Short mmCIF file of C-alpha atoms in Angstrom, two decimals:
data_model
loop_
_atom_site.label_atom_id
_atom_site.label_comp_id
_atom_site.label_asym_id
_atom_site.label_seq_id
_atom_site.Cartn_x
_atom_site.Cartn_y
_atom_site.Cartn_z
CA MET E 242 -4.18 160.65 70.53
CA CYS E 243 -4.69 159.00 73.82
CA HIS E 244 -1.97 158.50 76.38
CA ASP E 245 -1.83 155.25 78.41
CA ARG E 246 0.57 153.52 80.46
CA PHE E 247 1.81 150.18 80.91
CA ILE E 248 4.17 148.20 83.21
CA CYS E 249 7.87 147.47 82.06
CA ILE E 250 8.71 143.70 82.37
CA GLU E 251 12.21 144.70 83.26
CA CYS E 252 12.25 147.29 85.52
CA GLY E 253 8.58 147.43 86.90
CA LEU E 254 8.14 150.99 86.00
CA HIS E 255 5.23 152.49 84.14
CA HIS E 256 5.86 153.56 80.54
CA GLN E 257 3.79 155.66 78.23
CA VAL E 258 1.96 154.28 75.20
CA LEU E 259 0.58 156.57 72.48
CA SER E 260 -2.55 154.99 70.71
CA SER E 261 -4.61 156.53 68.12
CA SER E 262 -8.15 154.78 68.54
CA PHE E 263 -7.51 152.21 71.23
CA LYS E 264 -7.33 152.85 75.10
CA PHE E 265 -5.20 149.97 76.62
CA SER E 266 -6.11 148.68 80.12
CA VAL E 267 -3.35 149.23 82.78
CA PHE E 268 -2.22 147.58 85.66
CA SER E 269 -0.99 149.76 88.35
CA ASN E 270 1.79 149.26 91.06
CA LYS E 271 -0.93 150.26 93.65
CA ASP E 272 -2.59 146.94 92.92
CA SER E 273 0.84 145.33 93.69
CA PHE E 274 1.11 147.39 97.02
CA SER E 275 -2.46 146.66 98.15
CA LEU E 276 -2.26 143.03 97.68
CA ALA E 277 1.01 143.03 99.67
CA ALA E 278 -0.89 145.02 102.40
CA GLU E 279 -3.78 142.70 102.69
CA MET E 280 -1.38 139.55 102.55
CA THR E 281 -1.29 138.25 106.13
CA LEU E 282 0.09 134.79 105.62
CA ARG E 283 3.58 134.26 105.56
CA TYR E 284 5.95 131.14 104.55
CA LYS E 285 7.91 131.45 107.60
CA ASP E 286 4.81 130.91 109.79
CA ALA E 287 3.00 128.26 107.96
CA PHE E 288 5.71 125.85 106.65
CA TRP E 289 7.10 124.08 109.91
CA GLY E 290 7.70 120.60 110.24
CA GLU E 291 6.02 118.10 112.94
CA ASP E 292 9.46 117.58 114.85
CA SER E 293 12.84 119.05 115.00
CA ILE E 294 14.27 117.14 111.94
CA SER E 295 11.63 117.51 109.70
CA ASN E 296 12.06 119.60 106.68
CA ILE E 297 8.96 118.98 104.72
CA GLY E 298 7.92 122.79 104.89
CA TYR E 299 11.05 123.86 103.22
CA GLU E 300 10.68 121.04 100.69
CA VAL E 301 7.16 122.26 99.82
CA ILE E 302 8.31 125.68 99.26
CA CYS E 303 10.84 124.46 97.02
CA GLN E 304 8.47 122.51 94.94
CA ARG E 305 6.72 125.53 94.58
CA LEU E 306 9.52 127.40 93.36
CA HIS E 307 10.25 124.66 90.80
CA ASP E 308 6.83 124.68 89.76
CA GLY E 309 7.08 128.49 89.39
CA ARG E 310 10.19 128.18 87.20
CA ARG E 311 8.45 125.52 85.05
CA THR E 312 5.46 128.29 84.54
CA CYS E 313 8.11 130.83 83.44
CA LYS E 314 9.37 128.56 80.93
CA ASP E 315 5.99 127.82 79.60
CA VAL E 316 5.39 131.67 79.23
CA GLU E 317 8.73 131.90 77.32
CA GLU E 318 7.60 129.13 75.21
CA LEU E 319 4.33 130.80 74.35
CA LEU E 320 6.09 134.21 73.68
CA LYS E 321 8.37 132.30 71.32
CA MET E 322 5.80 130.46 69.48
CA ARG E 323 3.86 133.63 68.91
CA ALA E 324 6.99 135.60 67.91
CA THR E 325 7.60 132.63 65.26
CA ALA E 326 4.02 133.03 63.95
CA GLU E 327 4.21 136.63 64.01
CA GLU E 328 7.50 136.41 62.06
CA LYS E 329 6.01 133.91 59.47
CA TYR E 330 2.85 135.92 58.94
CA GLY E 331 4.62 139.24 58.47
CA LYS E 332 7.00 137.65 56.00
CA GLU E 333 4.05 136.23 54.14
CA LEU E 334 2.27 139.47 53.86
CA VAL E 335 5.29 140.98 52.54
CA ALA E 336 5.53 138.40 49.70
CA ILE E 337 1.86 138.68 49.11
CA ALA E 338 2.29 142.38 48.67
CA ARG E 339 5.23 142.15 46.48
CA LYS E 340 3.76 139.49 44.17
CA ALA E 341 0.30 141.08 43.78
CA GLY E 342 -0.27 142.37 40.25
CA GLY E 343 -2.51 145.27 39.57
CA ILE E 344 0.12 146.80 36.91
CA TYR E 345 -2.72 146.81 34.00
CA GLU E 346 -5.12 148.91 36.05
CA ILE E 347 -5.46 152.93 35.55
CA CYS E 348 -6.22 156.00 37.18
CA THR E 349 -7.78 156.01 40.81
CA LEU E 350 -8.40 152.25 41.05
CA ARG E 351 -4.79 151.75 40.40
CA THR E 352 -3.94 154.35 43.14
CA SER E 353 -6.15 152.34 45.36
CA PHE E 354 -4.67 148.88 44.48
CA ASP E 355 -1.29 150.43 45.10
CA GLU E 356 -1.96 151.61 48.30
CA MET E 357 -3.56 148.53 49.35
CA LYS E 358 -0.43 146.50 48.67
CA ALA E 359 1.97 149.20 50.31
CA GLN E 360 -0.30 149.16 53.55
CA ILE E 361 -0.25 145.00 53.24
CA GLU E 362 3.48 144.97 53.06
CA LYS E 363 3.81 147.98 55.80
CA VAL E 364 1.71 145.66 58.12
CA GLY E 365 3.66 142.81 57.32
CA ASN E 366 6.62 144.77 58.43
CA LEU E 367 4.81 145.66 61.64
CA HIS E 368 4.17 142.08 62.61
CA ILE E 369 7.90 141.32 61.86
CA GLN E 370 8.69 144.26 64.02
CA LEU E 371 6.32 142.85 66.83
CA SER E 372 8.27 139.38 66.34
CA GLY E 373 11.51 141.17 67.46
CA VAL E 374 9.75 142.91 70.49
CA LEU E 375 8.68 139.38 71.63
CA LYS E 376 11.93 137.98 71.26
CA GLU E 377 13.13 140.65 73.52
CA GLU E 378 10.50 140.04 76.15
CA ILE E 379 11.63 136.25 75.88
CA LYS E 380 15.17 137.15 76.68
CA ARG E 381 14.31 139.43 79.54
CA MET E 382 12.22 136.36 81.07
CA GLU E 383 15.12 133.88 80.68
CA GLU E 384 17.47 136.54 82.38
CA PHE E 385 14.94 136.90 85.20
CA ARG E 386 14.66 133.26 85.65
CA GLU E 387 18.19 132.78 85.78
CA ARG E 388 18.81 135.56 88.25
CA GLN E 389 16.25 133.82 90.68
CA LYS E 390 18.12 130.61 90.14
CA GLU E 391 21.45 132.22 91.28
CA GLN E 392 19.62 133.73 94.26
CA ARG E 393 17.94 130.71 95.36
CA LYS E 394 20.97 128.53 95.12
CA LYS E 395 22.87 130.46 97.77
CA PHE E 396 20.02 129.67 100.21
CA GLU E 397 19.53 126.13 99.23
CA LEU E 398 23.44 125.43 99.77
CA ILE E 399 22.87 127.06 103.29
CA MET E 400 19.67 125.13 103.88
CA GLU E 401 21.22 121.75 102.69
CA LYS E 402 24.28 122.21 104.95
CA ILE E 403 22.58 123.04 107.96
CA GLN E 404 19.93 120.49 107.19
CA LYS E 405 22.62 117.79 107.23
CA THR E 406 24.36 119.13 110.42
CA LYS E 407 21.09 119.07 112.37
CA VAL E 408 20.11 115.62 111.24
CA SER E 409 23.62 114.21 112.27
CA LEU E 410 23.59 115.90 115.83
CA TYR E 411 19.82 114.54 116.20
CA LYS E 412 21.13 111.12 115.71
CA LYS E 413 23.96 111.66 117.93
CA THR E 414 21.68 113.24 120.61
CA ILE E 415 19.46 110.31 120.46
CA ASP E 416 22.35 107.88 120.90
CA SER E 417 23.58 109.59 123.61
CA LYS E 418 20.32 109.74 125.35
CA ARG E 419 20.03 106.06 124.83
CA SER E 420 23.52 105.66 126.62
CA TYR E 421 22.53 107.79 129.27
CA GLU E 422 19.42 105.72 129.98
CA GLN E 423 21.13 102.32 129.75
CA HIS E 424 24.00 103.51 132.19
CA CYS E 425 20.96 104.71 134.45
CA ARG E 426 19.47 101.56 134.53
CA GLU E 427 22.77 99.82 135.28
CA ALA E 428 23.23 102.16 138.28
CA ASP E 429 19.88 101.52 139.73
CA GLU E 430 20.20 97.63 139.27
CA ALA E 431 23.66 98.03 141.09
CA GLU E 432 22.13 100.01 143.88
CA GLN E 433 19.44 97.72 144.25
CA THR E 434 21.86 94.77 144.53
CA VAL E 435 23.88 96.55 147.13
CA GLU E 436 20.78 97.04 149.40
CA LYS E 437 19.71 93.39 148.66
CA MET E 438 23.13 91.99 149.58
CA SER E 439 23.25 94.37 152.76
CA SER E 440 20.12 92.90 153.92
CA THR E 441 21.13 89.13 153.32
CA LEU E 442 22.99 87.57 156.09
CA SER E 443 25.00 85.00 154.00
CA SER E 444 26.59 87.94 152.07
CA THR E 445 30.21 88.33 153.14
CA PRO E 446 32.00 91.88 153.64
CA LYS E 447 34.04 91.34 150.66
CA GLN E 448 30.82 90.41 148.23
CA ILE E 449 29.30 93.55 149.71
CA GLU E 450 32.33 95.96 149.23
CA LYS E 451 32.70 94.66 145.42
CA ILE E 452 29.08 95.31 144.74
CA LYS E 453 29.33 98.76 146.26
CA ILE E 454 32.42 99.29 144.07
CA LYS E 455 30.41 98.36 140.96
CA SER E 456 27.41 100.44 141.68
CA LYS E 457 29.69 103.43 141.92
CA GLN E 458 31.28 102.64 138.80
CA CYS E 459 27.69 102.67 137.41
CA LYS E 460 26.84 105.68 138.73
CA ASP E 461 29.85 107.32 137.45
CA SER E 462 29.20 106.25 134.03
CA ALA E 463 25.52 107.18 134.11
CA GLU E 464 26.85 110.73 135.23
CA GLU E 465 29.27 110.90 132.40
CA ALA E 466 26.61 109.76 129.89
CA GLU E 467 24.39 112.31 131.31
CA LYS E 468 26.82 115.10 130.69
CA GLN E 469 27.28 114.02 127.10
CA TYR E 470 23.66 113.78 126.72
CA VAL E 471 23.08 117.23 127.72
CA SER E 472 25.96 118.80 125.87
CA ASN E 473 24.60 117.17 122.83
CA ILE E 474 21.04 118.61 123.61
CA GLU E 475 22.76 121.82 123.87
CA GLN E 476 24.82 121.58 120.47
CA PHE E 477 21.51 120.07 118.89
CA ASN E 478 19.63 123.05 119.92
CA VAL E 479 22.17 125.60 118.72
CA ILE E 480 21.91 123.88 115.43
CA LEU E 481 18.23 123.95 115.67
CA HIS E 482 18.12 127.63 116.41
CA GLU E 483 20.52 128.37 113.43
CA TRP E 484 18.38 126.27 111.28
CA GLU E 485 15.20 127.91 112.33
CA THR E 486 16.89 131.33 111.81
CA SER E 487 18.03 130.08 108.15
CA HIS E 488 14.64 128.58 107.59
CA ILE E 489 13.01 131.86 108.52
CA SER E 490 15.52 134.11 106.23
CA THR E 491 15.13 131.39 103.48
CA CYS E 492 11.30 131.51 103.55
CA GLU E 493 11.20 135.05 103.33
CA MET E 494 13.57 135.21 100.50
CA PHE E 495 11.54 132.33 98.78
CA GLN E 496 8.44 134.28 99.26
CA GLN E 497 9.75 137.54 97.87
CA GLN E 498 10.90 135.32 94.89
CA GLU E 499 7.72 134.12 94.52
CA GLU E 500 6.05 137.30 94.64
CA ASP E 501 8.31 138.64 91.98
CA ARG E 502 7.83 135.94 89.74
CA LEU E 503 3.96 136.24 90.14
CA SER E 504 4.61 139.74 89.32
CA ILE E 505 6.77 139.33 86.44
CA VAL E 506 4.83 136.74 84.86
CA ARG E 507 1.57 138.41 85.16
CA ASN E 508 3.09 141.81 83.80
CA ALA E 509 4.83 139.83 81.10
CA LEU E 510 1.25 138.53 79.79
CA TRP E 511 0.12 142.07 80.43
CA VAL E 512 2.43 143.64 78.26
CA HIS E 513 2.13 140.74 75.86
CA CYS E 514 -1.60 141.70 75.58
CA ASN E 515 -0.76 145.54 75.18
CA HIS E 516 1.66 144.72 72.22
CA LEU E 517 -1.14 142.57 70.69
CA SER E 518 -3.67 145.40 71.02
CA MET E 519 -0.90 148.10 69.56
CA GLN E 520 -0.55 145.97 66.84
CA SER E 521 -4.36 145.62 66.10
CA VAL E 522 -4.69 149.40 66.20
CA LYS E 523 -1.37 149.81 63.74
CA ASP E 524 -3.16 147.36 61.37
CA ASP E 525 -6.48 149.28 61.35
CA GLU E 526 -4.67 152.40 61.03
CA CYS E 527 -3.08 150.91 57.49
CA TYR E 528 -6.16 149.46 56.48
CA GLU E 529 -7.96 152.97 57.21
CA ASP E 530 -5.56 154.54 55.04
CA VAL E 531 -6.56 152.15 52.20
CA ARG E 532 -10.26 152.57 52.89
CA LYS E 533 -9.65 156.50 52.46
CA THR E 534 -8.20 156.04 49.33
CA LEU E 535 -10.90 153.83 48.18
CA GLU E 536 -13.47 156.68 48.78
CA LYS E 537 -11.53 158.73 46.04
CA CYS E 538 -11.88 155.76 43.51
CA ASP E 539 -14.47 157.15 41.14
CA ILE E 540 -15.92 154.87 38.68
CA ILE E 541 -16.86 157.82 35.95
CA SER E 542 -13.18 159.15 36.24
CA ASP E 543 -11.60 155.87 35.49
CA ASN E 544 -13.67 155.20 32.64
CA ASN E 545 -12.81 158.76 31.31
CA CYS E 546 -9.42 158.33 31.68
CA PHE E 547 -9.28 155.15 29.76
CA VAL E 548 -11.39 156.68 27.01
CA GLU E 549 -8.81 159.86 26.92
CA MET E 550 -5.70 157.56 27.09
CA ARG E 551 -7.00 154.72 24.66
CA SER E 552 -9.32 156.32 22.16
CA THR E 553 -8.75 154.93 18.73
CA GLY E 554 -11.02 157.46 16.99
CA LEU E 555 -14.15 159.70 17.24
CA ILE E 556 -16.21 158.63 14.25
CA PRO E 557 -16.87 155.56 12.42
CA PRO E 558 -15.07 154.52 9.32
CA ALA E 559 -16.63 155.71 6.08
CA PRO E 560 -18.31 153.15 3.96
CA MET E 561 -16.23 151.47 0.88
CA GLU E 562 -17.08 152.91 -2.39
CA TYR E 563 -16.83 151.13 -5.60
CA GLN E 564 -14.29 152.80 -8.23
CA SER E 565 -13.82 151.52 -11.59
CA TYR E 566 -10.55 151.39 -12.95
CA LEU E 567 -11.62 152.22 -16.69
CA LYS E 568 -13.65 155.22 -15.91
CA ARG E 569 -10.85 157.65 -15.81
CA ASP E 570 -11.00 160.80 -17.63
CA ALA E 571 -8.30 162.62 -16.41
CA THR E 572 -6.44 162.47 -19.79
CA SER E 573 -9.31 162.81 -22.01
CA GLU E 574 -9.25 166.54 -22.62
CA ARG E 575 -5.40 166.71 -22.65
CA ASN E 576 -4.94 164.31 -25.53
CA GLY E 577 -8.09 165.14 -27.54
CA SER E 578 -9.08 161.41 -28.07
CA ALA E 579 -10.87 159.25 -25.83
CA GLY E 580 -10.13 156.21 -28.05
CA PHE E 581 -6.61 156.72 -27.75
CA VAL E 582 -6.77 156.81 -23.87
CA GLU E 583 -8.73 153.62 -23.67
CA GLY E 584 -6.12 152.06 -25.89
CA VAL E 585 -3.26 153.11 -23.51
CA MET E 586 -5.19 152.16 -20.58
CA LYS E 587 -5.56 148.59 -21.94
CA ARG E 588 -2.02 148.53 -22.91
CA PHE E 589 -1.35 149.54 -18.96
CA SER E 590 -3.60 146.92 -17.72
CA SER E 591 -1.60 144.29 -20.05
CA LEU E 592 1.58 145.42 -18.62
CA LEU E 593 0.22 144.78 -15.09
CA GLN E 594 -0.68 141.54 -15.96
CA VAL E 595 2.64 140.53 -17.37
CA ASN E 596 4.38 141.79 -14.17
CA TYR E 597 2.19 139.41 -12.20
CA SER E 598 2.70 136.47 -14.26
CA SER E 599 6.54 136.85 -14.59
CA GLY E 600 6.87 136.67 -10.91
CA SER E 601 8.23 140.23 -10.87
CA LYS E 602 9.07 141.82 -7.20
CA SER E 603 7.23 145.23 -8.40
CA SER E 604 3.93 145.90 -7.51
CA ILE E 605 1.23 148.34 -8.51
CA ASN E 606 3.00 150.95 -6.28
CA ALA E 607 6.25 151.02 -8.32
CA PRO E 608 6.12 153.38 -11.31
CA VAL E 609 5.74 151.85 -14.49
CA SER E 610 6.88 153.66 -17.97
CA LEU E 611 4.76 153.08 -20.85
CA HIS E 612 5.95 154.33 -24.23
CA THR E 613 3.82 155.10 -27.15
CA GLU E 614 4.41 153.97 -30.79
CA THR E 615 3.18 157.38 -31.90
CA SER E 616 5.50 159.86 -33.62
CA GLU E 617 3.88 162.82 -32.03
CA GLY E 618 5.19 161.45 -28.58
CA LEU E 619 2.15 162.52 -26.76
CA TYR E 620 2.67 160.01 -23.99
CA SER E 621 6.43 159.36 -23.07
CA SER E 622 5.63 157.36 -19.59
CA ILE E 623 2.21 156.84 -17.24
CA HIS E 624 3.19 156.89 -13.51
CA GLY E 625 1.07 154.45 -11.84
CA LEU E 626 -0.48 153.66 -8.10
CA GLN E 627 2.59 155.09 -6.42
CA HIS E 628 1.37 158.26 -4.57
CA SER E 629 1.83 160.40 -1.25
CA SER E 630 -0.78 162.62 -0.17
CA LEU E 631 0.30 166.16 0.05
CA GLY E 632 -1.71 168.84 1.58
CA SER E 633 -2.22 171.13 4.50
CA GLU E 634 -5.05 169.56 6.51
CA GLN E 635 -5.26 169.90 10.37
CA TYR E 636 -5.54 166.77 12.19
CA LYS E 637 -5.74 166.27 16.14
CA VAL E 638 -3.72 164.16 18.03
CA VAL E 639 -5.52 161.61 20.18
CA TYR E 640 -2.36 159.95 21.85
CA ASN E 641 0.76 161.15 23.46
CA TYR E 642 3.93 160.20 21.57
CA GLU E 643 7.50 160.84 22.46
CA ALA E 644 10.03 160.87 19.47
CA GLN E 645 12.22 158.16 19.52
CA ARG E 646 14.65 159.35 16.49
CA GLU E 647 15.80 162.52 15.17
CA ASP E 648 13.32 162.65 12.18
CA GLU E 649 10.37 162.10 14.57
CA LEU E 650 8.08 164.73 16.16
CA SER E 651 6.85 164.59 19.70
CA VAL E 652 3.06 165.46 20.21
CA LEU E 653 0.69 165.33 23.28
CA PHE E 654 -2.81 164.57 23.33
CA GLY E 655 -5.17 167.51 22.08
CA ASP E 656 -2.55 169.13 19.81
CA THR E 657 -3.40 170.32 16.37
CA VAL E 658 -0.99 169.39 13.55
CA VAL E 659 -0.75 170.20 9.85
CA VAL E 660 -0.29 167.01 7.66
CA ILE E 661 2.20 167.48 4.97
CA ASN E 662 2.48 164.05 3.49
CA GLN E 663 0.55 161.02 4.49
CA GLY E 664 3.07 158.14 3.93
CA GLU E 665 2.10 154.79 3.00
CA ASP E 666 4.25 153.04 5.72
CA GLY E 667 1.93 154.56 8.44
CA TRP E 668 4.26 157.38 9.41
CA TRP E 669 2.88 160.94 8.51
CA MET E 670 4.75 164.03 7.90
CA VAL E 671 3.29 166.78 10.10
CA LYS E 672 4.04 170.27 11.17
CA ARG E 673 3.27 171.71 14.89
CA ASN E 674 4.78 175.03 16.00
CA GLY E 675 7.20 175.35 13.42
CA LEU E 676 8.53 171.88 13.84
CA VAL E 677 8.31 169.08 11.18
CA GLY E 678 8.80 165.45 11.85
CA VAL E 679 6.97 162.34 11.32
CA VAL E 680 4.74 160.71 13.58
CA PRO E 681 2.12 157.51 13.68
CA GLY E 682 -0.65 158.32 11.55
CA SER E 683 -3.07 156.37 13.85
CA TYR E 684 -2.33 158.56 16.35
CA LEU E 685 -4.15 161.56 14.55
CA VAL E 686 -7.84 162.11 13.74
CA LYS E 687 -9.06 164.66 11.38
CA GLU E 688 -10.89 167.70 12.78
#
């Protein structure tokens, strides 16, 4: 087993991964630290506007964060589609494994086929588990995105408020500047008028005094406008400084959010690849178990097993022999007259014909009594074709049989039994180890 590590998407820490045959690539946090050390460009240094009321830098950063948020959603959608595919694939594998046949196979190939079905079902369950893991990753991504949204919202409200105040004060300052300049021009014009009238001989003292009063009023208005203009500038500069401070802190926070987002998305994709690699390893381990079982599958063993379980006989059947009905000499010596026996046999044959022609349900296996007409009473009856083979011949059991009724006897393949009676219904009375019962005659073969 090899020991590997990967970065957790939730806490950013390293976690250990165990693998049997695959070594995962690992992304270390040291790479993040070195990346941060090499990064010299800062948002707070690169996103200022051309004038004091411009907010273009902040808007560009906000657009970047908005695009990053969409990327997070795209990653979530990717994981969601992959989770759905894994779950569907896993369920289909489980269904395939459960519907697969193979129940008619025997011995080692049956074992291999059953192992194949079991491992396919196991692989399907592993893919379903992977689907659950991916859904957990999606949930963590959504929670991270929402946390960033809440953090960003606070700064956005501050920046929006201060931006409005700054723009309002800027407009007020510009208006006060215009008023100040207008009053200054009026004061200059009044001063020039006083000097002009003072040098003119036709001007009366009353006119000159009136112009001087007007000039003084213009100067006072200009001074008042100047004070207001200066005051507005001071207020605007205070707000501008406050805005710059907020802009810097917002840029720092937004840059941190962007770095976190990049790290989280990268780690999420990294962990996703690790999950897929681990799944491939687990799948290969399952199929390796099947291959090991297939290595034990032996063709000769399976054939021998089939022969031992299903053998129907060790020798071919004997050829059929002709047996004449009239050539019987069992009673000739006992009766002392061959002609008499011949007559009796003819009468027995005619009785059989009468039974067939009359539609009687009796058969040649039923006992038939023939009474002779002789006074000696040599023959009272003749028992026909009914017979039951009695003896003590030894037979070998070629199939296992388990008793189903009280009068039956359980036997195993290879047992030796003594046949007591061979019933015509196919059930033979046998004796084994002191126990007597009936078994199927087709399960026995004569030694």
